[in-house]
Amino acid sequence: MKQSPQIGDRITDKSASPDDSTVRDWIGPGAFKHWISLQNWIEEFYPGVFAPEWLHGGKKRGWSLRYKKTKAFCTFVPEYKRFSAVVVLGGAERDKFEERRYVWRSQLVKLYDEAQTYPDGKFLTIAISSADDRHDVTELLTMKRPPPSRA
């Protein structure tokens, strides 16, 4: 018997990458608004820089949508009834984060402090359920890679 999905479960069906309606149905309409809003923000501030790519990470990790040019920018993770974004901070970005430590929201600093540091950086997985969460992500992304100047 197949058990019903639990909050945080990933989309694991390998047969096809998810489309917008699959993502909306999986994460829910509230989380989907944040998903679309963050996609639109990336398109607006980094026009034509990234070609988002769906990646399947196996049965456990499921599908994720990665934004990458030469280095990873961020990854959207559609989870059952929620949406998370993963931002990897390398050495230079961690230094910048530390310089601004007292400017960030306390939830983000706690997440940063608790994240394990790997050779390629700290992987921050930020659950996005409010405009404030989304703002944290856009601030991290802007710090990580300043948007190209718009003429």
mmCIF file of N, CA and C in Angstrom, residues 27-100:
data_model
loop_
_atom_site.group_PDB
_atom_site.id
_atom_site.type_symbol
_atom_site.label_atom_id
_atom_site.label_comp_id
_atom_site.label_asym_id
_atom_site.label_seq_id
_atom_site.Cartn_x
_atom_site.Cartn_y
_atom_site.Cartn_z
ATOM 1 N N ILE A 27 3.476 21.634 -3.980
ATOM 2 C CA ILE A 27 3.900 22.528 -2.887
ATOM 3 C C ILE A 27 2.734 23.346 -2.325
ATOM 4 N N GLY A 28 1.656 23.432 -3.075
ATOM 5 C CA GLY A 28 0.483 24.189 -2.628
ATOM 6 C C GLY A 28 0.495 25.601 -3.195
ATOM 7 N N PRO A 29 -0.695 26.225 -3.309
ATOM 8 C CA PRO A 29 -0.803 27.534 -3.959
ATOM 9 C C PRO A 29 -0.037 28.652 -3.242
ATOM 10 N N GLY A 30 -0.008 28.631 -1.907
ATOM 11 C CA GLY A 30 0.714 29.677 -1.165
ATOM 12 C C GLY A 30 2.200 29.630 -1.445
ATOM 13 N N ALA A 31 2.777 28.436 -1.329
ATOM 14 C CA ALA A 31 4.212 28.272 -1.589
ATOM 15 C C ALA A 31 4.520 28.549 -3.063
ATOM 16 N N PHE A 32 3.566 28.186 -3.945
ATOM 17 C CA PHE A 32 3.797 28.396 -5.380
ATOM 18 C C PHE A 32 3.907 29.885 -5.711
ATOM 19 N N LYS A 33 3.176 30.732 -4.982
ATOM 20 C CA LYS A 33 3.293 32.185 -5.197
ATOM 21 C C LYS A 33 4.729 32.638 -4.923
ATOM 22 N N HIS A 34 5.335 32.093 -3.861
ATOM 23 C CA HIS A 34 6.732 32.430 -3.552
ATOM 24 C C HIS A 34 7.673 31.874 -4.624
ATOM 25 N N TRP A 35 7.391 30.676 -5.106
ATOM 26 C CA TRP A 35 8.174 30.033 -6.173
ATOM 27 C C TRP A 35 8.219 30.942 -7.401
ATOM 28 N N ILE A 36 7.030 31.356 -7.861
ATOM 29 C CA ILE A 36 6.916 32.213 -9.053
ATOM 30 C C ILE A 36 7.552 33.576 -8.805
ATOM 31 N N SER A 37 7.309 34.131 -7.623
ATOM 32 C CA SER A 37 7.857 35.439 -7.287
ATOM 33 C C SER A 37 9.384 35.423 -7.319
ATOM 34 N N LEU A 38 9.989 34.371 -6.769
ATOM 35 C CA LEU A 38 11.453 34.271 -6.766
ATOM 36 C C LEU A 38 11.986 34.024 -8.185
ATOM 37 N N GLN A 39 11.276 33.227 -8.965
ATOM 38 C CA GLN A 39 11.673 33.041 -10.371
ATOM 39 C C GLN A 39 11.645 34.375 -11.111
ATOM 40 N N ASN A 40 10.575 35.136 -10.906
ATOM 41 C CA ASN A 40 10.439 36.432 -11.578
ATOM 42 C C ASN A 40 11.527 37.395 -11.132
ATOM 43 N N TRP A 41 11.867 37.364 -9.846
ATOM 44 C CA TRP A 41 12.937 38.228 -9.330
ATOM 45 C C TRP A 41 14.258 37.896 -10.022
ATOM 46 N N ILE A 42 14.575 36.620 -10.143
ATOM 47 C CA ILE A 42 15.825 36.215 -10.808
ATOM 48 C C ILE A 42 15.823 36.678 -12.261
ATOM 49 N N GLU A 43 14.699 36.493 -12.949
ATOM 50 C CA GLU A 43 14.603 36.929 -14.349
ATOM 51 C C GLU A 43 14.762 38.445 -14.488
ATOM 52 N N GLU A 44 14.175 39.189 -13.541
ATOM 53 C CA GLU A 44 14.230 40.643 -13.608
ATOM 54 C C GLU A 44 15.646 41.162 -13.334
ATOM 55 N N PHE A 45 16.292 40.634 -12.306
ATOM 56 C CA PHE A 45 17.595 41.165 -11.900
ATOM 57 C C PHE A 45 18.782 40.512 -12.596
ATOM 58 N N TYR A 46 18.563 39.341 -13.183
ATOM 59 C CA TYR A 46 19.636 38.620 -13.891
ATOM 60 C C TYR A 46 19.106 38.173 -15.253
ATOM 61 N N PRO A 47 18.654 39.145 -16.081
ATOM 62 C CA PRO A 47 18.008 38.760 -17.340
ATOM 63 C C PRO A 47 18.955 37.976 -18.255
ATOM 64 N N GLY A 48 18.496 36.807 -18.677
ATOM 65 C CA GLY A 48 19.254 35.997 -19.620
ATOM 66 C C GLY A 48 20.526 35.373 -19.058
ATOM 67 N N VAL A 49 20.785 35.520 -17.745
ATOM 68 C CA VAL A 49 22.023 34.984 -17.170
ATOM 69 C C VAL A 49 21.911 33.482 -16.937
ATOM 70 N N PHE A 50 20.756 33.045 -16.423
ATOM 71 C CA PHE A 50 20.612 31.638 -16.037
ATOM 72 C C PHE A 50 19.572 30.932 -16.883
ATOM 73 N N ALA A 51 19.855 29.674 -17.204
ATOM 74 C CA ALA A 51 18.864 28.806 -17.822
ATOM 75 C C ALA A 51 18.547 27.739 -16.779
ATOM 76 N N PRO A 52 17.426 27.889 -16.064
ATOM 77 C CA PRO A 52 17.119 26.929 -15.006
ATOM 78 C C PRO A 52 17.053 25.510 -15.567
ATOM 79 N N GLU A 53 17.572 24.567 -14.791
ATOM 80 C CA GLU A 53 17.660 23.182 -15.255
ATOM 81 C C GLU A 53 17.131 22.248 -14.167
ATOM 82 N N TRP A 54 16.197 21.386 -14.566
ATOM 83 C CA TRP A 54 15.672 20.387 -13.636
ATOM 84 C C TRP A 54 16.687 19.268 -13.474
ATOM 85 N N LEU A 55 16.966 18.901 -12.222
ATOM 86 C CA LEU A 55 17.882 17.803 -11.915
ATOM 87 C C LEU A 55 17.147 16.777 -11.071
ATOM 88 N N HIS A 56 17.386 15.500 -11.352
ATOM 89 C CA HIS A 56 16.799 14.445 -10.525
ATOM 90 C C HIS A 56 17.899 13.852 -9.665
ATOM 91 N N GLY A 57 17.743 13.956 -8.356
ATOM 92 C CA GLY A 57 18.775 13.509 -7.417
ATOM 93 C C GLY A 57 18.525 12.131 -6.837
ATOM 94 N N GLY A 58 17.722 11.330 -7.515
ATOM 95 C CA GLY A 58 17.448 9.978 -7.029
ATOM 96 C C GLY A 58 16.178 9.910 -6.200
ATOM 97 N N LYS A 59 15.877 8.705 -5.712
ATOM 98 C CA LYS A 59 14.641 8.454 -4.963
ATOM 99 C C LYS A 59 14.517 9.315 -3.707
ATOM 100 N N LYS A 60 15.620 9.571 -3.031
ATOM 101 C CA LYS A 60 15.564 10.318 -1.772
ATOM 102 C C LYS A 60 15.451 11.821 -2.006
ATOM 103 N N ARG A 61 16.272 12.349 -2.909
ATOM 104 C CA ARG A 61 16.310 13.800 -3.123
ATOM 105 C C ARG A 61 15.284 14.299 -4.133
ATOM 106 N N GLY A 62 14.910 13.469 -5.077
ATOM 107 C CA GLY A 62 13.903 13.858 -6.060
ATOM 108 C C GLY A 62 14.355 15.014 -6.958
ATOM 109 N N TRP A 63 13.370 15.733 -7.467
ATOM 110 C CA TRP A 63 13.623 16.816 -8.425
ATOM 111 C C TRP A 63 13.960 18.131 -7.726
ATOM 112 N N SER A 64 14.843 18.892 -8.367
ATOM 113 C CA SER A 64 15.131 20.265 -7.936
ATOM 114 C C SER A 64 15.429 21.087 -9.191
ATOM 115 N N LEU A 65 15.216 22.383 -9.091
ATOM 116 C CA LEU A 65 15.423 23.290 -10.223
ATOM 117 C C LEU A 65 16.643 24.148 -9.918
ATOM 118 N N ARG A 66 17.716 23.917 -10.688
ATOM 119 C CA ARG A 66 18.981 24.602 -10.402
ATOM 120 C C ARG A 66 19.188 25.793 -11.335
ATOM 121 N N TYR A 67 19.616 26.896 -10.744
ATOM 122 C CA TYR A 67 20.034 28.084 -11.479
ATOM 123 C C TYR A 67 21.553 28.127 -11.401
ATOM 124 N N LYS A 68 22.193 28.075 -12.562
ATOM 125 C CA LYS A 68 23.650 28.024 -12.580
ATOM 126 C C LYS A 68 24.162 28.669 -13.854
ATOM 127 N N LYS A 69 25.257 29.389 -13.748
ATOM 128 C CA LYS A 69 25.975 29.884 -14.932
ATOM 129 C C LYS A 69 27.245 29.046 -14.979
ATOM 130 N N THR A 70 28.325 29.520 -14.383
ATOM 131 C CA THR A 70 29.511 28.669 -14.250
ATOM 132 C C THR A 70 29.508 28.034 -12.869
ATOM 133 N N LYS A 71 29.083 28.821 -11.854
ATOM 134 C CA LYS A 71 28.929 28.291 -10.499
ATOM 135 C C LYS A 71 27.440 28.287 -10.163
ATOM 136 N N ALA A 72 27.065 27.387 -9.253
ATOM 137 C CA ALA A 72 25.662 27.320 -8.833
ATOM 138 C C ALA A 72 25.250 28.655 -8.210
ATOM 139 N N PHE A 73 24.083 29.132 -8.572
ATOM 140 C CA PHE A 73 23.530 30.369 -8.018
ATOM 141 C C PHE A 73 22.571 30.010 -6.882
ATOM 142 N N CYS A 74 21.576 29.200 -7.199
ATOM 143 C CA CYS A 74 20.659 28.700 -6.181
ATOM 144 C C CYS A 74 19.891 27.531 -6.775
ATOM 145 N N THR A 75 19.232 26.795 -5.900
ATOM 146 C CA THR A 75 18.432 25.655 -6.328
ATOM 147 C C THR A 75 17.083 25.721 -5.638
ATOM 148 N N PHE A 76 16.017 25.574 -6.420
ATOM 149 C CA PHE A 76 14.660 25.535 -5.879
ATOM 150 C C PHE A 76 14.322 24.078 -5.594
ATOM 151 N N VAL A 77 13.793 23.813 -4.412
ATOM 152 C CA VAL A 77 13.421 22.450 -4.043
ATOM 153 C C VAL A 77 11.921 22.417 -3.746
ATOM 154 N N PRO A 78 11.144 21.785 -4.653
ATOM 155 C CA PRO A 78 9.709 21.655 -4.384
ATOM 156 C C PRO A 78 9.482 20.481 -3.428
ATOM 157 N N GLU A 79 8.976 20.781 -2.241
ATOM 158 C CA GLU A 79 8.702 19.757 -1.241
ATOM 159 C C GLU A 79 7.197 19.744 -0.989
ATOM 160 N N TYR A 80 6.681 18.601 -0.560
ATOM 161 C CA TYR A 80 5.249 18.502 -0.342
ATOM 162 C C TYR A 80 4.788 19.564 0.655
ATOM 163 N N LYS A 81 3.889 20.431 0.205
ATOM 164 C CA LYS A 81 3.297 21.524 0.994
ATOM 165 C C LYS A 81 4.295 22.595 1.423
ATOM 166 N N ARG A 82 5.478 22.627 0.807
ATOM 167 C CA ARG A 82 6.403 23.729 1.095
ATOM 168 C C ARG A 82 7.432 23.869 -0.026
ATOM 169 N N PHE A 83 8.130 25.004 0.016
ATOM 170 C CA PHE A 83 9.136 25.338 -0.987
ATOM 171 C C PHE A 83 10.388 25.809 -0.264
ATOM 172 N N SER A 84 11.528 25.242 -0.652
ATOM 173 C CA SER A 84 12.807 25.671 -0.082
ATOM 174 C C SER A 84 13.747 26.084 -1.201
ATOM 175 N N ALA A 85 14.652 26.987 -0.868
ATOM 176 C CA ALA A 85 15.707 27.375 -1.797
ATOM 177 C C ALA A 85 17.037 27.039 -1.131
ATOM 178 N N VAL A 86 17.952 26.501 -1.920
ATOM 179 C CA VAL A 86 19.285 26.183 -1.410
ATOM 180 C C VAL A 86 20.257 27.197 -1.999
ATOM 181 N N VAL A 87 21.003 27.849 -1.108
ATOM 182 C CA VAL A 87 22.030 28.804 -1.525
ATOM 183 C C VAL A 87 23.342 28.318 -0.910
ATOM 184 N N VAL A 88 24.349 28.116 -1.771
ATOM 185 C CA VAL A 88 25.654 27.671 -1.288
ATOM 186 C C VAL A 88 26.556 28.890 -1.150
ATOM 187 N N LEU A 89 27.138 29.044 0.040
ATOM 188 C CA LEU A 89 28.051 30.156 0.271
ATOM 189 C C LEU A 89 29.473 29.611 0.352
ATOM 190 N N GLY A 90 30.297 29.990 -0.631
ATOM 191 C CA GLY A 90 31.710 29.625 -0.630
ATOM 192 C C GLY A 90 32.468 30.507 0.352
ATOM 193 N N GLY A 91 33.775 30.374 0.374
ATOM 194 C CA GLY A 91 34.609 31.121 1.325
ATOM 195 C C GLY A 91 34.406 32.618 1.271
ATOM 196 N N ALA A 92 34.450 33.202 0.073
ATOM 197 C CA ALA A 92 34.299 34.657 -0.073
ATOM 198 C C ALA A 92 32.913 35.100 0.395
ATOM 199 N N GLU A 93 31.891 34.309 0.049
ATOM 200 C CA GLU A 93 30.525 34.673 0.456
ATOM 201 C C GLU A 93 30.349 34.541 1.966
ATOM 202 N N ARG A 94 31.009 33.553 2.571
ATOM 203 C CA ARG A 94 30.920 33.408 4.029
ATOM 204 C C ARG A 94 31.557 34.609 4.727
ATOM 205 N N ASP A 95 32.668 35.095 4.175
ATOM 206 C CA ASP A 95 33.294 36.304 4.734
ATOM 207 C C ASP A 95 32.326 37.486 4.654
ATOM 208 N N LYS A 96 31.663 37.637 3.499
ATOM 209 C CA LYS A 96 30.692 38.733 3.338
ATOM 210 C C LYS A 96 29.519 38.566 4.308
ATOM 211 N N PHE A 97 29.079 37.323 4.476
ATOM 212 C CA PHE A 97 27.976 37.066 5.401
ATOM 213 C C PHE A 97 28.375 37.490 6.810
ATOM 214 N N GLU A 98 29.583 37.102 7.213
ATOM 215 C CA GLU A 98 30.069 37.428 8.563
ATOM 216 C C GLU A 98 30.176 38.944 8.768
ATOM 217 N N GLU A 99 30.604 39.661 7.736
ATOM 218 C CA GLU A 99 30.702 41.123 7.831
ATOM 219 C C GLU A 99 29.329 41.744 8.128
ATOM 220 N N ARG A 100 28.289 41.114 7.605
ATOM 221 C CA ARG A 100 26.929 41.647 7.748
ATOM 222 C C ARG A 100 26.115 40.857 8.777
#
